[in-house]
Short mmCIF file of C-alpha atoms in Angstrom, two decimals:
data_model
loop_
_atom_site.label_atom_id
_atom_site.label_comp_id
_atom_site.label_asym_id
_atom_site.label_seq_id
_atom_site.Cartn_x
_atom_site.Cartn_y
_atom_site.Cartn_z
CA UNK A 1374 16.20 66.39 7.69
CA UNK A 1375 12.64 67.34 8.32
CA UNK A 1376 9.33 65.91 7.14
CA UNK A 1377 7.94 62.48 7.51
CA UNK A 1378 10.24 60.70 5.05
CA UNK A 1379 13.35 62.21 6.63
CA UNK A 1380 15.21 58.91 6.98
CA UNK A 1381 14.33 57.58 3.57
CA UNK A 1382 17.29 57.33 1.21
CA UNK A 1383 15.49 56.94 -2.10
CA UNK A 1384 18.56 55.70 -3.98
CA UNK A 1385 18.85 52.90 -1.47
CA UNK A 1386 15.14 52.12 -1.78
CA UNK A 1387 15.49 51.82 -5.56
CA UNK A 1388 18.52 49.56 -5.18
CA UNK A 1389 16.70 47.39 -2.62
CA UNK A 1390 13.66 47.15 -4.86
CA UNK A 1391 15.81 46.04 -7.76
CA UNK A 1392 17.55 43.48 -5.54
CA UNK A 1393 14.19 42.10 -4.45
CA UNK A 1394 12.97 41.90 -8.04
CA UNK A 1395 16.13 40.11 -9.20
CA UNK A 1396 15.96 37.66 -6.28
CA UNK A 1397 12.29 37.07 -6.94
CA UNK A 1398 12.67 36.69 -10.71
CA UNK A 1399 15.69 34.42 -10.52
CA UNK A 1400 14.34 32.21 -7.77
CA UNK A 1401 10.84 32.04 -9.27
CA UNK A 1402 12.20 30.95 -12.65
CA UNK A 1403 14.32 28.20 -11.11
CA UNK A 1404 11.50 27.19 -8.76
CA UNK A 1405 9.15 26.70 -11.70
CA UNK A 1406 11.78 24.81 -13.70
CA UNK A 1407 12.48 22.42 -10.83
CA UNK A 1408 9.07 22.29 -9.17
CA UNK A 1409 7.03 21.59 -12.30
CA UNK A 1410 8.77 18.32 -13.27
CA UNK A 1411 8.88 17.33 -9.61
CA UNK A 1412 5.11 17.88 -9.31
CA UNK A 1413 4.49 15.90 -12.51
CA UNK A 1414 6.63 13.05 -11.15
CA UNK A 1415 4.73 13.11 -7.86
CA UNK A 1416 1.49 12.77 -9.81
CA UNK A 1417 2.71 10.09 -12.25
CA UNK A 1418 4.15 7.88 -9.52
CA UNK A 1419 1.20 8.46 -7.20
CA UNK A 1420 -1.80 6.16 -6.74
CA UNK A 1421 -3.72 5.93 -10.00
CA UNK A 1422 -0.86 7.47 -12.00
CA UNK A 1423 0.59 5.66 -15.03
CA UNK A 1424 3.94 5.18 -13.29
CA UNK A 1425 2.40 4.29 -9.93
CA UNK A 1426 5.14 3.13 -7.59
CA UNK A 1427 4.94 3.21 -3.85
CA UNK A 1428 8.73 3.28 -3.54
CA UNK A 1429 9.40 6.10 -6.00
CA UNK A 1430 6.44 8.15 -4.81
CA UNK A 1431 7.39 7.57 -1.18
CA UNK A 1432 10.98 8.70 -1.81
CA UNK A 1433 9.86 11.84 -3.68
CA UNK A 1434 7.27 12.64 -1.03
CA UNK A 1435 9.84 12.21 1.73
CA UNK A 1436 12.25 14.62 0.01
CA UNK A 1437 9.51 17.17 -0.56
CA UNK A 1438 8.16 16.88 2.97
CA UNK A 1439 11.65 17.08 4.45
CA UNK A 1440 12.43 20.34 2.64
CA UNK A 1441 9.00 21.76 3.39
CA UNK A 1442 9.22 20.96 7.09
CA UNK A 1443 12.45 22.95 7.58
CA UNK A 1444 11.59 26.54 8.57
CA UNK A 1445 12.95 28.85 5.88
CA UNK A 1446 15.10 30.81 8.31
CA UNK A 1447 16.86 27.55 9.29
CA UNK A 1448 17.14 26.47 5.66
CA UNK A 1449 18.93 29.76 4.91
CA UNK A 1450 21.62 28.94 7.45
CA UNK A 1451 21.88 25.20 6.82
CA UNK A 1452 22.22 25.84 3.09
CA UNK A 1453 25.20 28.20 3.42
CA UNK A 1454 27.91 25.60 2.52
CA UNK A 1455 25.85 24.32 -0.42
CA UNK A 1456 25.16 27.87 -1.57
CA UNK A 1457 28.86 28.75 -1.47
CA UNK A 1458 29.55 25.62 -3.52
CA UNK A 1459 26.89 26.52 -6.09
CA UNK A 1460 27.32 30.25 -6.59
CA UNK A 1461 30.60 31.00 -4.83
CA UNK A 1462 29.08 33.18 -2.13
CA UNK A 1463 26.37 33.00 0.48
CA UNK A 1464 25.89 36.76 0.46
CA UNK A 1465 23.94 39.17 -1.68
CA UNK A 1466 21.32 38.44 -4.27
CA UNK A 1467 23.19 35.45 -5.76
CA UNK A 1468 23.64 33.89 -2.34
CA UNK A 1469 19.94 34.15 -1.60
CA UNK A 1470 18.71 32.35 -4.71
CA UNK A 1471 19.72 28.72 -3.90
CA UNK A 1472 17.95 28.63 -0.50
CA UNK A 1473 14.94 30.43 -2.01
CA UNK A 1474 14.66 27.79 -4.72
CA UNK A 1475 15.17 24.90 -2.32
CA UNK A 1476 12.52 26.36 -0.05
CA UNK A 1477 9.95 27.12 -2.76
CA UNK A 1478 10.36 24.32 -5.33
CA UNK A 1479 8.92 21.52 -3.14
CA UNK A 1480 6.04 23.81 -2.20
CA UNK A 1481 5.30 24.54 -5.86
CA UNK A 1482 5.68 20.84 -6.73
CA UNK A 1483 2.87 19.99 -4.29
CA UNK A 1484 0.67 22.68 -5.84
CA UNK A 1485 1.38 21.26 -9.31
CA UNK A 1486 0.52 17.76 -8.08
CA UNK A 1487 -2.76 19.04 -6.61
CA UNK A 1488 -3.62 20.83 -9.88
CA UNK A 1489 -2.96 17.63 -11.86
CA UNK A 1490 -5.21 15.65 -9.51
CA UNK A 1491 -8.03 18.02 -10.43
CA UNK A 1492 -7.92 16.89 -14.07
CA UNK A 1493 -11.02 14.80 -14.80
CA UNK A 1494 -10.37 11.06 -14.46
CA UNK A 1495 -12.34 10.32 -17.65
CA UNK A 1496 -10.20 12.81 -19.58
CA UNK A 1497 -7.00 11.03 -18.54
CA UNK A 1498 -8.50 7.64 -19.37
CA UNK A 1499 -9.77 8.93 -22.71
CA UNK A 1500 -6.28 10.07 -23.70
CA UNK A 1501 -4.73 6.79 -22.53
CA UNK A 1502 -7.41 4.88 -24.44
CA UNK A 1503 -6.31 6.68 -27.64
CA UNK A 1504 -2.98 4.93 -27.40
CA UNK A 1505 -1.09 7.88 -25.91
CA UNK A 1506 2.35 7.46 -24.40
CA UNK A 1507 2.84 8.92 -20.93
CA UNK A 1508 4.75 11.74 -22.61
CA UNK A 1509 1.73 12.48 -24.83
CA UNK A 1510 -0.49 12.30 -21.78
CA UNK A 1511 1.62 14.82 -19.86
CA UNK A 1512 2.21 17.33 -22.64
CA UNK A 1513 -1.00 17.06 -24.63
CA UNK A 1514 -3.51 16.55 -21.85
CA UNK A 1515 -2.36 16.89 -18.23
CA UNK A 1516 -0.39 20.13 -18.44
CA UNK A 1517 -2.80 21.99 -20.77
CA UNK A 1518 -5.81 20.90 -18.69
CA UNK A 1519 -4.14 21.76 -15.38
CA UNK A 1520 -2.66 25.03 -16.68
CA UNK A 1521 -5.04 27.37 -14.81
CA UNK A 1522 -4.34 25.50 -11.55
CA UNK A 1523 -0.60 25.51 -12.20
CA UNK A 1524 -0.59 29.26 -12.92
CA UNK A 1525 -2.58 29.86 -9.72
CA UNK A 1526 0.00 27.75 -7.87
CA UNK A 1527 2.84 29.73 -9.43
CA UNK A 1528 1.18 32.94 -8.22
CA UNK A 1529 0.91 31.64 -4.66
CA UNK A 1530 4.54 30.50 -4.87
CA UNK A 1531 5.72 33.89 -6.20
CA UNK A 1532 4.02 35.65 -3.30
CA UNK A 1533 5.52 33.21 -0.80
CA UNK A 1534 8.89 33.95 -2.40
CA UNK A 1535 8.40 37.68 -1.76
CA UNK A 1536 8.23 37.05 1.97
CA UNK A 1537 11.10 34.55 1.74
CA UNK A 1538 13.28 37.23 0.09
CA UNK A 1539 12.52 39.52 3.01
CA UNK A 1540 13.73 36.84 5.40
CA UNK A 1541 16.82 36.25 3.29
CA UNK A 1542 17.82 39.74 4.39
CA UNK A 1543 18.89 38.12 7.66
CA UNK A 1544 21.84 36.41 5.96
CA UNK A 1545 22.80 39.56 4.09
CA UNK A 1546 20.85 39.06 0.91
CA UNK A 1547 19.82 42.68 0.48
CA UNK A 1548 16.48 43.78 -0.85
CA UNK A 1549 13.45 45.47 0.63
CA UNK A 1550 13.10 43.06 3.55
CA UNK A 1551 16.70 43.66 4.51
CA UNK A 1552 16.10 47.41 4.45
CA UNK A 1553 12.97 47.08 6.54
CA UNK A 1554 14.80 45.06 9.19
CA UNK A 1555 18.02 47.06 9.36
CA UNK A 1556 16.58 50.57 9.21
CA UNK A 1557 12.90 50.29 9.87
CA UNK A 1558 13.11 47.85 12.75
CA UNK A 1559 16.56 47.98 14.26
CA UNK A 1560 16.93 51.82 14.01
CA UNK A 1561 13.28 52.63 14.62
CA UNK A 1562 12.98 54.45 11.30
CA UNK A 1563 9.24 53.99 10.93
CA UNK A 1564 9.18 55.90 7.64
CA UNK A 1565 11.62 53.44 6.03
CA UNK A 1566 9.53 50.59 7.34
CA UNK A 1567 6.37 52.10 5.86
CA UNK A 1568 7.92 52.68 2.44
CA UNK A 1569 9.34 49.15 2.20
CA UNK A 1570 6.09 47.57 3.36
CA UNK A 1571 4.15 49.68 0.87
CA UNK A 1572 6.46 48.55 -1.93
CA UNK A 1573 6.19 44.89 -0.89
CA UNK A 1574 2.42 45.24 -0.75
CA UNK A 1575 2.38 46.75 -4.24
CA UNK A 1576 4.57 43.89 -5.49
CA UNK A 1577 2.31 41.22 -3.98
CA UNK A 1578 -0.76 42.98 -5.35
CA UNK A 1579 0.73 43.14 -8.84
CA UNK A 1580 1.74 39.48 -8.75
CA UNK A 1581 -1.73 38.43 -7.64
CA UNK A 1582 -3.45 40.51 -10.32
CA UNK A 1583 -1.14 39.24 -13.05
CA UNK A 1584 -1.65 35.66 -11.86
CA UNK A 1585 -5.43 36.02 -11.75
CA UNK A 1586 -5.46 37.53 -15.24
CA UNK A 1587 -3.42 34.60 -16.58
CA UNK A 1588 -5.69 32.07 -14.88
CA UNK A 1589 -8.71 33.71 -16.52
CA UNK A 1590 -6.91 33.72 -19.84
CA UNK A 1591 -6.32 29.94 -19.68
CA UNK A 1592 -9.68 28.90 -18.24
CA UNK A 1593 -12.22 27.61 -20.75
CA UNK A 1594 -15.02 26.53 -18.46
CA UNK B 1235 -13.80 -10.55 -31.61
CA UNK B 1236 -13.52 -10.20 -27.85
CA UNK B 1237 -13.09 -13.10 -25.49
CA UNK B 1238 -12.69 -13.20 -21.72
CA UNK B 1239 -11.59 -16.49 -20.20
CA UNK B 1240 -12.06 -17.02 -16.47
CA UNK B 1241 -11.14 -13.42 -15.73
CA UNK B 1242 -10.61 -12.34 -12.14
CA UNK B 1243 -9.82 -8.90 -10.84
CA UNK B 1244 -9.15 -7.89 -7.31
CA UNK B 1245 -7.62 -4.71 -6.01
CA UNK B 1246 -5.03 -4.60 -3.24
CA UNK B 1247 -7.69 -4.29 -0.55
CA UNK B 1248 -11.27 -5.48 -0.41
CA UNK B 1249 -13.35 -8.08 -2.20
CA UNK B 1250 -12.96 -9.21 -5.79
CA UNK B 1251 -14.17 -6.69 -8.38
CA UNK B 1252 -14.64 -9.47 -10.95
CA UNK B 1253 -14.71 -13.25 -10.55
CA UNK B 1254 -14.90 -16.12 -13.03
CA UNK B 1255 -15.96 -13.94 -15.94
CA UNK B 1256 -16.25 -15.82 -19.24
CA UNK B 1257 -17.55 -13.83 -22.15
CA UNK B 1258 -17.50 -13.92 -25.93
CA UNK B 1259 -18.54 -10.96 -28.04
CA UNK B 1260 -18.95 -11.47 -31.78
CA UNK B 1261 -17.75 -9.14 -34.52
CA UNK B 1262 -20.32 -6.52 -35.45
CA UNK B 1263 -22.71 -7.04 -32.56
CA UNK B 1264 -23.89 -4.54 -29.97
CA UNK B 1265 -23.27 -6.20 -26.65
CA UNK B 1266 -24.69 -4.76 -23.45
CA UNK B 1267 -23.31 -5.35 -19.97
CA UNK B 1268 -25.79 -4.28 -17.35
CA UNK B 1269 -25.51 -4.09 -13.60
CA UNK B 1270 -25.89 -1.82 -10.62
CA UNK B 1271 -23.16 0.63 -9.66
CA UNK B 1272 -20.33 -1.26 -8.04
CA UNK B 1273 -21.11 -4.49 -9.90
CA UNK B 1274 -17.76 -4.31 -11.71
CA UNK B 1275 -18.97 -3.02 -15.09
CA UNK B 1276 -16.43 -0.22 -15.36
CA UNK B 1277 -13.59 -2.57 -14.45
CA UNK B 1278 -14.82 -5.11 -17.00
CA UNK B 1279 -14.94 -2.65 -19.90
CA UNK B 1280 -11.48 -1.27 -18.99
CA UNK B 1281 -10.01 -4.75 -19.31
CA UNK B 1282 -10.89 -4.68 -23.00
CA UNK B 1283 -8.44 -1.88 -23.87
CA UNK B 1284 -5.90 -2.57 -21.16
CA UNK B 1285 -6.77 0.40 -18.94
CA UNK B 1286 -7.09 -2.32 -16.28
CA UNK B 1287 -5.14 -5.55 -16.11
CA UNK B 1288 -6.81 -8.77 -14.97
CA UNK B 1289 -5.51 -10.43 -11.79
CA UNK B 1290 -6.16 -13.80 -13.42
CA UNK B 1291 -7.50 -15.26 -16.65
CA UNK B 1292 -7.10 -14.05 -20.22
CA UNK B 1293 -8.47 -11.14 -22.21
CA UNK B 1294 -8.33 -11.63 -25.97
CA UNK B 1295 -9.17 -8.97 -28.53
CA UNK B 1296 -9.18 -10.21 -32.12
CA UNK B 1297 -7.24 -13.26 -30.96
CA UNK B 1298 -4.53 -11.20 -29.26
CA UNK B 1299 -3.92 -11.85 -25.57
CA UNK B 1300 -3.54 -8.38 -24.05
CA UNK B 1301 -1.14 -9.76 -21.44
CA UNK B 1302 1.36 -10.52 -24.23
CA UNK B 1303 1.47 -6.95 -25.51
CA UNK B 1304 4.31 -4.57 -24.67
CA UNK B 1305 3.73 -0.82 -24.34
CA UNK B 1306 3.88 -0.16 -28.08
CA UNK B 1307 1.69 -3.17 -28.85
CA UNK B 1308 -0.93 -2.03 -26.36
CA UNK B 1309 -0.92 1.51 -27.78
CA UNK B 1310 -1.38 0.09 -31.30
CA UNK B 1311 -4.31 -2.01 -30.08
CA UNK B 1312 -5.89 0.99 -28.37
CA UNK B 1313 -6.02 2.80 -31.72
CA UNK B 1314 -8.34 0.04 -32.89
CA UNK B 1315 -10.56 0.30 -29.80
CA UNK B 1316 -12.43 3.59 -29.36
CA UNK B 1317 -13.93 4.50 -26.01
CA UNK B 1318 -16.54 6.99 -24.81
CA UNK B 1319 -17.27 7.96 -21.23
CA UNK B 1320 -20.04 9.04 -18.89
CA UNK B 1321 -18.38 12.42 -18.28
CA UNK B 1322 -17.24 12.64 -21.92
CA UNK B 1323 -13.56 13.07 -21.02
CA UNK B 1324 -13.03 15.99 -23.37
CA UNK B 1325 -10.10 18.36 -22.96
CA UNK B 1326 -11.69 21.57 -21.71
CA UNK B 1327 -8.74 23.69 -22.82
CA UNK B 1328 -8.97 22.50 -26.43
CA UNK B 1329 -11.48 23.29 -29.18
CA UNK B 1330 -13.82 20.63 -30.54
CA UNK B 1331 -11.57 20.36 -33.61
CA UNK B 1332 -8.45 19.83 -31.50
CA UNK B 1333 -10.23 17.30 -29.28
CA UNK B 1334 -11.16 15.20 -32.30
CA UNK B 1335 -7.70 15.70 -33.83
CA UNK B 1336 -5.91 14.52 -30.67
CA UNK B 1337 -5.99 10.75 -31.38
CA UNK B 1338 -4.74 11.45 -34.90
CA UNK B 1339 -1.90 13.63 -33.62
CA UNK B 1340 -0.97 10.97 -31.08
CA UNK B 1341 -0.98 8.39 -33.87
CA UNK B 1342 1.42 10.64 -35.79
CA UNK B 1343 -0.94 11.73 -38.59
CA UNK B 1344 0.25 14.66 -40.71
CA UNK B 1345 -1.49 18.05 -40.79
CA UNK B 1346 -3.14 17.45 -44.19
CA UNK B 1347 -4.72 14.19 -43.00
CA UNK B 1348 -6.00 15.90 -39.87
CA UNK B 1349 -7.46 18.83 -41.82
CA UNK B 1350 -9.32 16.38 -44.04
CA UNK B 1351 -10.38 13.80 -41.47
CA UNK B 1352 -11.62 15.93 -38.55
CA UNK B 1353 -14.37 17.80 -40.50
CA UNK B 1354 -15.49 14.43 -41.88
CA UNK B 1355 -15.82 13.03 -38.36
CA UNK B 1356 -17.60 16.14 -37.06
CA UNK B 1357 -20.04 16.00 -39.98
CA UNK B 1358 -20.72 12.33 -39.24
CA UNK B 1359 -21.89 13.16 -35.70
CA UNK B 1360 -23.83 16.24 -36.83
CA UNK B 1361 -21.42 18.86 -35.47
CA UNK B 1362 -19.93 20.17 -38.71
CA UNK B 1363 -20.10 23.82 -37.61
CA UNK B 1364 -18.80 23.31 -34.07
CA UNK B 1365 -15.06 22.88 -34.70
CA UNK B 1366 -14.03 26.18 -33.15
CA UNK B 1367 -16.19 25.88 -30.02
CA UNK B 1368 -14.89 24.83 -26.63
CA UNK B 1369 -16.51 21.89 -24.78
CA UNK B 1370 -17.91 24.26 -22.11
CA UNK B 1371 -20.03 25.88 -24.84
CA UNK B 1372 -21.75 22.61 -25.76
CA UNK B 1373 -24.72 20.71 -24.34
CA UNK B 1374 -24.23 17.26 -22.82
CA UNK B 1375 -25.47 15.52 -25.96
CA UNK B 1376 -23.15 17.57 -28.15
CA UNK B 1377 -20.21 16.80 -25.86
CA UNK B 1378 -20.92 13.09 -26.17
CA UNK B 1379 -21.07 13.46 -29.97
CA UNK B 1380 -17.62 15.05 -29.86
CA UNK B 1381 -16.55 12.09 -27.71
CA UNK B 1382 -17.90 9.71 -30.34
CA UNK B 1383 -16.20 11.59 -33.21
CA UNK B 1384 -12.95 11.47 -31.24
CA UNK B 1385 -13.34 7.74 -30.53
CA UNK B 1386 -13.83 7.09 -34.26
CA UNK B 1387 -10.86 9.22 -35.38
CA UNK B 1388 -8.36 6.38 -35.73
CA UNK B 1389 -10.89 4.14 -37.50
CA UNK B 1390 -11.42 1.55 -34.75
CA UNK B 1391 -13.16 -1.83 -35.11
CA UNK B 1392 -14.49 -1.74 -31.56
CA UNK B 1393 -16.27 0.98 -29.61
CA UNK B 1394 -16.47 0.77 -25.82
CA UNK B 1395 -19.23 2.83 -24.20
CA UNK B 1396 -18.83 3.33 -20.46
CA UNK B 1397 -22.20 4.60 -19.15
CA UNK B 1398 -22.09 6.89 -22.18
CA UNK B 1399 -25.68 8.08 -21.81
CA UNK B 1400 -25.99 8.11 -18.02
CA UNK B 1401 -25.34 11.85 -17.77
CA UNK B 1402 -27.83 12.69 -20.55
CA UNK B 1403 -31.55 13.43 -20.45
CA UNK B 1404 -33.96 10.83 -21.92
CA UNK B 1405 -34.38 12.60 -25.27
CA UNK B 1406 -30.63 13.07 -25.76
CA UNK B 1407 -30.07 9.48 -24.61
CA UNK B 1408 -32.36 8.28 -27.40
CA UNK B 1409 -30.64 10.30 -30.11
CA UNK B 1410 -27.17 9.32 -28.87
CA UNK B 1411 -28.14 5.65 -28.86
CA UNK B 1412 -29.60 6.04 -32.35
CA UNK B 1413 -26.23 7.42 -33.50
CA UNK B 1414 -24.43 4.48 -31.88
CA UNK B 1415 -26.81 2.05 -33.62
CA UNK B 1416 -26.18 3.79 -36.97
CA UNK B 1417 -22.42 3.49 -36.51
CA UNK B 1418 -22.82 -0.19 -35.74
CA UNK B 1419 -24.78 -0.68 -38.95
CA UNK B 1420 -22.76 1.55 -41.27
CA UNK B 1421 -19.22 0.85 -40.09
CA UNK B 1422 -19.77 -2.68 -38.81
CA UNK B 1423 -18.37 -1.55 -35.46
CA UNK B 1424 -18.43 -4.05 -32.62
CA UNK B 1425 -19.91 -2.17 -29.68
CA UNK B 1426 -19.64 -3.00 -26.00
CA UNK B 1427 -22.00 -0.91 -23.95
CA UNK B 1428 -21.94 -0.69 -20.17
CA UNK B 1429 -25.03 0.64 -18.45
CA UNK B 1430 -27.26 0.38 -15.42
CA UNK B 1431 -30.37 1.20 -17.46
CA UNK B 1432 -32.34 -1.65 -19.02
CA UNK B 1433 -33.93 0.84 -21.42
CA UNK B 1434 -30.55 1.49 -23.02
CA UNK B 1435 -29.98 -2.22 -23.53
CA UNK B 1436 -33.50 -2.67 -24.92
CA UNK B 1437 -33.05 0.07 -27.48
CA UNK B 1438 -29.70 -0.83 -29.07
CA UNK B 1439 -28.22 -4.12 -27.91
CA UNK B 1440 -28.32 -7.49 -29.66
CA UNK B 1441 -27.18 -9.46 -26.64
CA UNK B 1442 -26.80 -8.64 -22.98
CA UNK B 1443 -24.97 -10.00 -19.96
CA UNK B 1444 -26.05 -9.21 -16.42
CA UNK B 1445 -23.23 -8.47 -13.99
CA UNK B 1446 -23.92 -8.77 -10.28
CA UNK B 1447 -21.26 -8.41 -7.57
CA UNK B 1448 -18.47 -9.13 -10.06
CA UNK B 1449 -20.08 -12.22 -11.59
CA UNK B 1450 -22.03 -12.72 -14.80
CA UNK B 1451 -25.33 -14.12 -13.58
CA UNK B 1452 -27.25 -14.20 -16.85
CA UNK B 1453 -26.72 -13.61 -20.55
CA UNK B 1454 -28.53 -14.03 -23.81
CA UNK B 1455 -30.40 -12.28 -26.58
CA UNK B 1456 -31.84 -9.02 -25.27
CA UNK B 1457 -35.46 -10.07 -25.98
CA UNK B 1458 -35.04 -13.34 -24.09
CA UNK B 1459 -33.43 -11.80 -21.04
CA UNK B 1460 -35.84 -8.87 -21.04
CA UNK B 1461 -39.05 -10.88 -21.48
CA UNK B 1462 -38.10 -13.93 -19.43
CA UNK B 1463 -35.46 -12.95 -16.88
CA UNK B 1464 -33.94 -16.04 -15.33
CA UNK B 1465 -32.47 -14.63 -12.13
CA UNK B 1466 -33.57 -12.48 -9.23
CA UNK B 1467 -30.80 -9.96 -10.06
CA UNK B 1468 -32.13 -9.46 -13.59
CA UNK B 1469 -35.69 -9.12 -12.33
CA UNK B 1470 -34.52 -6.47 -9.91
CA UNK B 1471 -32.88 -4.53 -12.76
CA UNK B 1472 -36.17 -4.75 -14.68
CA UNK B 1473 -38.13 -3.62 -11.61
CA UNK B 1474 -40.09 -6.83 -11.98
CA UNK B 1475 -39.62 -7.61 -8.31
CA UNK B 1476 -41.74 -4.55 -7.47
CA UNK B 1477 -44.59 -5.79 -9.64
CA UNK B 1478 -44.35 -9.26 -8.07
CA UNK B 1479 -44.44 -7.75 -4.58
CA UNK B 1480 -47.84 -6.13 -5.22
CA UNK B 1481 -49.92 -8.54 -7.31
CA UNK B 1482 -53.28 -7.28 -8.46
CA UNK B 1483 -56.08 -9.26 -6.75
CA UNK B 1484 -58.14 -11.10 -9.33
CA UNK B 1485 -60.82 -13.75 -8.96
CA UNK B 1486 -60.04 -16.13 -11.83
CA UNK B 1487 -57.18 -17.53 -13.88
CA UNK B 1488 -54.17 -15.25 -14.31
CA UNK B 1489 -51.63 -15.76 -17.10
CA UNK B 1490 -48.84 -13.92 -18.75
CA UNK B 1491 -48.80 -13.72 -22.53
CA UNK B 1492 -45.72 -12.68 -24.46
CA UNK B 1493 -45.91 -11.82 -28.14
CA UNK B 1494 -42.94 -10.97 -30.35
CA UNK B 1495 -42.42 -9.80 -33.88
CA UNK B 1496 -45.41 -9.93 -36.22
CA UNK B 1497 -47.54 -11.72 -33.62
CA UNK B 1498 -47.82 -8.38 -31.80
CA UNK B 1499 -50.14 -7.10 -34.52
CA UNK B 1500 -52.48 -10.14 -34.45
CA UNK B 1501 -55.82 -9.46 -32.69
CA UNK B 1502 -55.54 -12.60 -30.56
CA UNK B 1503 -57.24 -11.41 -27.36
CA UNK B 1504 -60.45 -10.19 -28.94
CA UNK B 1505 -60.66 -13.35 -31.06
CA UNK B 1506 -60.25 -15.68 -28.06
CA UNK B 1507 -62.71 -13.60 -26.04
CA UNK B 1508 -65.28 -13.71 -28.83
CA UNK B 1509 -64.89 -17.42 -29.56
CA UNK B 1510 -64.93 -18.61 -25.95
CA UNK B 1511 -67.19 -15.99 -24.41
CA UNK B 1512 -64.50 -15.38 -21.73
CA UNK B 1513 -63.89 -11.89 -20.41
CA UNK B 1514 -60.25 -10.83 -20.56
CA UNK B 1515 -58.90 -8.24 -18.15
CA UNK B 1516 -55.39 -6.74 -18.66
CA UNK B 1517 -53.83 -6.60 -15.20
CA UNK B 1518 -50.32 -5.55 -16.10
CA UNK B 1519 -48.25 -5.24 -19.22
CA UNK B 1520 -45.60 -3.61 -21.32
CA UNK B 1521 -45.30 -3.12 -25.02
CA UNK B 1522 -42.37 -1.77 -26.95
CA UNK B 1523 -39.54 -2.30 -29.34
CA UNK B 1524 -36.21 -4.07 -29.20
CA UNK B 1525 -33.43 -3.24 -31.63
CA UNK B 1526 -35.19 -5.11 -34.44
CA UNK B 1527 -38.32 -6.67 -33.04
CA UNK B 1528 -41.55 -5.44 -31.43
CA UNK B 1529 -42.96 -7.09 -28.36
CA UNK B 1530 -45.91 -7.05 -26.02
CA UNK B 1531 -46.10 -8.79 -22.68
CA UNK B 1532 -49.44 -8.77 -20.87
CA UNK B 1533 -50.69 -10.20 -17.60
CA UNK B 1534 -54.25 -11.32 -18.26
CA UNK B 1535 -57.12 -12.23 -15.97
CA UNK B 1536 -59.78 -14.61 -17.34
CA UNK B 1537 -63.31 -14.98 -16.05
CA UNK B 1538 -66.67 -16.36 -17.27
CA UNK B 1539 -67.56 -18.21 -20.48
CA UNK B 1540 -65.55 -21.25 -21.56
CA UNK B 1541 -62.49 -20.38 -19.49
CA UNK B 1542 -60.96 -23.78 -20.17
CA UNK B 1543 -60.99 -23.24 -23.94
CA UNK B 1544 -59.64 -19.71 -23.53
CA UNK B 1545 -56.80 -21.01 -21.35
CA UNK B 1546 -55.99 -23.69 -23.89
CA UNK B 1547 -55.94 -21.13 -26.70
CA UNK B 1548 -53.66 -18.80 -24.72
CA UNK B 1549 -51.35 -21.64 -23.69
CA UNK B 1550 -51.17 -22.44 -27.37
CA UNK B 1551 -49.78 -18.93 -27.92
CA UNK B 1552 -47.13 -19.55 -25.28
CA UNK B 1553 -48.84 -17.95 -22.28
CA UNK B 1554 -47.75 -19.18 -18.85
CA UNK B 1555 -49.43 -19.07 -15.45
CA UNK B 1556 -48.54 -15.93 -13.55
#
């Protein structure tokens, strides 16, 4: 038990990394699936949108703001009964995904809404003036035009989810964050802390690079 | 073709965007609506394809009251009304081909129709080889030509132009307007053109209406409105108020002579000067071309000789005291 990485149990690091990746992948997928339509609805019901409605937009905005105003650590605890109902447990990787999605989806929805607002007003009018249905407008114009912005938003969301997964360690979710807290922090094993932080950094870096590459791929201006 | 009856439009807050607008636009004409920014032009043109709904009054296109149309009816009408925009409104993520194909796809055209029709449209606007480019790779004039090809895709009877040349340089503006005039002639398109530039109206429009603070203050044949503006708002748009504010000092009779059509080519001034011995000074003036008529409008100063006879001769040609 000598050397700098004396406390590091590499098998456990690998397991924690896998847990983090599964939590991230699962929650990101669901966040995109829920947040994207929510963001589109926020835009369509918003001022100037084809389904403009103060009531519907107000209700959606209230829901989104409510979920976004709850600190994630509180959301983790408040969600426990709902999580048990949904996935049968509030522990482990599966137990972490519902609160992760509930925390991240409203955030991503706002980013989607912002990206859609960036679409040129004349472009939207031009497509409406062709006799497009709202469905045509969304799928043939709004989403393709806003794609770079939406991908950038997904990247930001994925990175936010990485830090959320670390926090989920508090309620026994496992993963790199959990490892960092239990060994690195609570047992003063600085080497474990360093390894987990380095891995999280590498993960964030990879996500950002992949996101940036996709944004470039979809940008035509 | 298009009729507005006592149309009002006001938004939730603020003053009326349009008030008491009555307008009739005939089939096949190029109709200009001119006004300063904020006069309500954009709102007015958007009433014609239902992008805006009037707060009061009726909007009729080809006899159909737009207020009576349901969603499907409005979409069907929009396929007969093309529209082009100041900022072109092209999809930046789509190629030129796909931009022009979009209205056809939305209308449910099959792939074979699209493959045949899009190259035809691109050739018509002089962009036959540009199908695979993206809008970002085109100049402003080329982008507007793509916009025009796209607006024509579903074979409309009406083309709405919302400040379509305002983002273009003067040379490109001229060629774009020439294309619009050609389309009017060849396809018999009814064209409604919104602009803040009198030059645009002068070059392509048959008739013009002047919109000021949401109201139509003047209308008529372009030549009449341009050469004899009846309201202060129109004079301001023509920059005539500036000329009036700084009259050229002249010791003698001052008149304004307007010649149109073939009369422009007649050597009237030199003849009158020779016959009456009066000297003629040109103090101000403009000469040019409407859609299908030349004109010259000169402010003349007369002195010496038989001024009375010269005045009579000029009055006989329609000159008025200035």
